[in-house]
Amino acid sequence: QVQLVESGGDSVQSGGSLRLSCVASGFTVEDYAVAWFRQAPGMERKIVSCISSANIIPYDFQKGRFAISRDTAKNTVYLQMNNLMPEDTGVYYCAAVFGPGSNWCPSTARDGIDYWGAGTQVTVSS
């Protein structure tokens, strides 16, 4: 059974840190691009970061505050989030895509996502 399970969400104050985990089962994460998306209330789901199957990380929207990594032995992708800000608040979703190339990553939630996790809530207070 294919599954993505996120964990690590919490309520923190501005400047705090969290590490989100995305554990995959039923497929191998190194064969897929795995991305993190954030959805704020009333907003569309937007990409936060991604790691391609070739271990390429094409985006740095948070200017060094966030770091995505992969542990193939644990079949898990992580998102380390530092210096959190209130605008980082939202539900964080893990997504996997069997992309058209090993360097490819999705840029939107409409880019043919194969699997979604159920999400984990991150709340950052000022």
mmCIF file of C-alpha atoms in Angstrom:
data_model
loop_
_atom_site.group_PDB
_atom_site.id
_atom_site.type_symbol
_atom_site.label_atom_id
_atom_site.label_comp_id
_atom_site.label_asym_id
_atom_site.label_seq_id
_atom_site.Cartn_x
_atom_site.Cartn_y
_atom_site.Cartn_z
ATOM 1 C CA GLN A 1 0.000 0.000 0.000
ATOM 2 C CA VAL A 2 1.394 3.356 -1.043
ATOM 3 C CA GLN A 3 1.429 5.899 1.728
ATOM 4 C CA LEU A 4 3.076 9.181 2.749
ATOM 5 C CA VAL A 5 2.895 10.074 6.422
ATOM 6 C CA GLU A 6 3.976 13.479 7.643
ATOM 7 C CA SER A 7 4.879 14.365 11.209
ATOM 8 C CA GLY A 8 6.680 17.067 13.165
ATOM 9 C CA GLY A 9 4.201 19.915 12.906
ATOM 10 C CA ASP A 10 3.680 22.022 16.009
ATOM 11 C CA SER A 11 2.953 25.484 17.370
ATOM 12 C CA VAL A 12 6.072 27.613 17.833
ATOM 13 C CA GLN A 13 7.002 31.245 18.272
ATOM 14 C CA SER A 14 8.713 33.369 15.659
ATOM 15 C CA GLY A 15 12.358 32.465 15.341
ATOM 16 C CA GLY A 16 11.789 28.868 16.345
ATOM 17 C CA SER A 17 12.634 25.718 14.431
ATOM 18 C CA LEU A 18 10.847 22.549 13.410
ATOM 19 C CA ARG A 19 11.787 19.456 11.464
ATOM 20 C CA LEU A 20 9.065 17.825 9.429
ATOM 21 C CA SER A 21 9.320 14.195 8.375
ATOM 22 C CA CYS A 22 7.670 12.429 5.467
ATOM 23 C CA VAL A 23 7.848 8.644 5.685
ATOM 24 C CA ALA A 24 7.054 6.797 2.472
ATOM 25 C CA SER A 25 5.841 3.239 2.131
ATOM 26 C CA GLY A 26 4.974 1.220 -0.930
ATOM 27 C CA PHE A 27 7.550 2.955 -3.126
ATOM 28 C CA THR A 28 11.143 4.179 -2.946
ATOM 29 C CA VAL A 29 11.652 7.913 -2.423
ATOM 30 C CA GLU A 30 14.850 7.996 -4.478
ATOM 31 C CA ASP A 31 12.825 6.995 -7.549
ATOM 32 C CA TYR A 32 10.531 10.021 -7.163
ATOM 33 C CA ALA A 33 10.690 13.757 -6.801
ATOM 34 C CA VAL A 34 9.408 14.502 -3.303
ATOM 35 C CA ALA A 35 8.111 17.947 -2.481
ATOM 36 C CA TRP A 36 6.720 19.857 0.463
ATOM 37 C CA PHE A 37 3.722 22.125 -0.054
ATOM 38 C CA ARG A 38 2.101 24.587 2.330
ATOM 39 C CA GLN A 39 -1.553 25.502 2.393
ATOM 40 C CA ALA A 40 -2.695 28.479 4.433
ATOM 41 C CA PRO A 41 -6.413 28.899 5.260
ATOM 42 C CA GLY A 42 -8.352 29.981 2.189
ATOM 43 C CA MET A 43 -5.283 29.772 -0.026
ATOM 44 C CA GLU A 44 -4.119 27.339 -2.663
ATOM 45 C CA ARG A 45 -1.436 24.784 -1.933
ATOM 46 C CA LYS A 46 1.987 26.228 -2.779
ATOM 47 C CA ILE A 47 5.320 24.518 -3.120
ATOM 48 C CA VAL A 48 7.864 25.068 -0.366
ATOM 49 C CA SER A 49 10.723 22.823 -1.407
ATOM 50 C CA CYS A 50 11.534 19.753 -3.456
ATOM 51 C CA ILE A 51 14.239 17.141 -3.875
ATOM 52 C CA SER A 52 14.439 15.350 -7.197
ATOM 53 C CA SER A 53 15.175 11.665 -7.650
ATOM 54 C CA ALA A 54 18.739 12.667 -8.588
ATOM 55 C CA ASN A 55 19.022 14.569 -5.289
ATOM 56 C CA ILE A 56 18.756 17.963 -6.994
ATOM 57 C CA ILE A 57 17.175 20.749 -4.918
ATOM 58 C CA PRO A 58 16.068 23.399 -7.408
ATOM 59 C CA TYR A 59 14.261 25.854 -5.115
ATOM 60 C CA ASP A 60 15.246 28.131 -2.230
ATOM 61 C CA PHE A 61 12.142 30.214 -1.740
ATOM 62 C CA GLN A 62 12.879 30.738 1.956
ATOM 63 C CA LYS A 63 16.383 32.094 1.295
ATOM 64 C CA GLY A 64 18.248 29.548 3.364
ATOM 65 C CA ARG A 65 15.812 29.232 6.270
ATOM 66 C CA PHE A 66 14.498 25.832 5.123
ATOM 67 C CA ALA A 67 16.463 22.768 4.059
ATOM 68 C CA ILE A 68 15.116 19.608 2.460
ATOM 69 C CA SER A 69 16.967 16.317 2.755
ATOM 70 C CA ARG A 70 16.454 12.638 2.102
ATOM 71 C CA ASP A 71 17.391 9.492 4.019
ATOM 72 C CA THR A 72 17.123 6.602 1.590
ATOM 73 C CA ALA A 73 17.754 4.006 4.308
ATOM 74 C CA LYS A 74 14.655 5.233 6.157
ATOM 75 C CA ASN A 75 12.735 6.039 2.955
ATOM 76 C CA THR A 76 12.077 9.437 4.474
ATOM 77 C CA VAL A 77 12.282 13.052 3.348
ATOM 78 C CA TYR A 78 12.784 15.835 5.879
ATOM 79 C CA LEU A 79 12.144 19.565 5.909
ATOM 80 C CA GLN A 80 14.244 21.459 8.435
ATOM 81 C CA MET A 81 12.676 24.841 9.084
ATOM 82 C CA ASN A 82 14.639 27.503 10.945
ATOM 83 C CA ASN A 83 13.901 31.093 11.920
ATOM 84 C CA LEU A 84 10.192 30.482 11.430
ATOM 85 C CA MET A 85 7.904 33.424 10.707
ATOM 86 C CA PRO A 86 4.123 33.812 11.097
ATOM 87 C CA GLU A 87 3.754 33.674 7.295
ATOM 88 C CA ASP A 88 5.104 30.103 7.414
ATOM 89 C CA THR A 89 1.880 29.025 9.137
ATOM 90 C CA GLY A 90 -0.204 26.419 7.354
ATOM 91 C CA VAL A 91 -0.734 22.744 6.736
ATOM 92 C CA TYR A 92 2.379 21.174 5.255
ATOM 93 C CA TYR A 93 1.864 18.362 2.797
ATOM 94 C CA CYS A 94 4.363 15.889 1.430
ATOM 95 C CA ALA A 95 3.922 14.882 -2.207
ATOM 96 C CA ALA A 96 5.653 12.437 -4.528
ATOM 97 C CA VAL A 97 5.837 12.578 -8.314
ATOM 98 C CA PHE A 98 7.351 10.124 -10.740
ATOM 99 C CA GLY A 99 8.677 12.888 -12.950
ATOM 100 C CA PRO A 100 9.843 13.061 -16.569
ATOM 101 C CA GLY A 101 13.504 13.168 -15.573
ATOM 102 C CA SER A 102 15.766 12.584 -12.588
ATOM 103 C CA ASN A 103 16.474 16.319 -12.164
ATOM 104 C CA TRP A 104 12.813 17.324 -12.395
ATOM 105 C CA CYS A 105 10.665 18.717 -9.586
ATOM 106 C CA PRO A 106 7.076 19.936 -9.639
ATOM 107 C CA SER A 107 6.489 23.656 -9.329
ATOM 108 C CA THR A 108 2.762 23.603 -8.542
ATOM 109 C CA ALA A 109 0.257 21.290 -6.897
ATOM 110 C CA ARG A 110 -1.200 20.631 -10.362
ATOM 111 C CA ASP A 111 1.967 19.075 -11.762
ATOM 112 C CA GLY A 112 0.727 15.489 -11.854
ATOM 113 C CA ILE A 113 1.295 14.583 -8.206
ATOM 114 C CA ASP A 114 1.116 10.811 -7.779
ATOM 115 C CA TYR A 115 0.812 10.643 -4.003
ATOM 116 C CA TRP A 116 -0.139 13.080 -1.234
ATOM 117 C CA GLY A 117 0.188 12.801 2.498
ATOM 118 C CA ALA A 118 -2.557 13.920 4.875
ATOM 119 C CA GLY A 119 -0.601 16.943 6.113
ATOM 120 C CA THR A 120 0.802 18.267 9.354
ATOM 121 C CA GLN A 121 -0.095 21.625 10.922
ATOM 122 C CA VAL A 122 2.549 24.271 11.546
ATOM 123 C CA THR A 123 1.535 27.377 13.470
ATOM 124 C CA VAL A 124 3.978 30.225 14.064
ATOM 125 C CA SER A 125 2.970 32.983 16.446
ATOM 126 C CA SER A 126 4.582 36.404 16.653
#
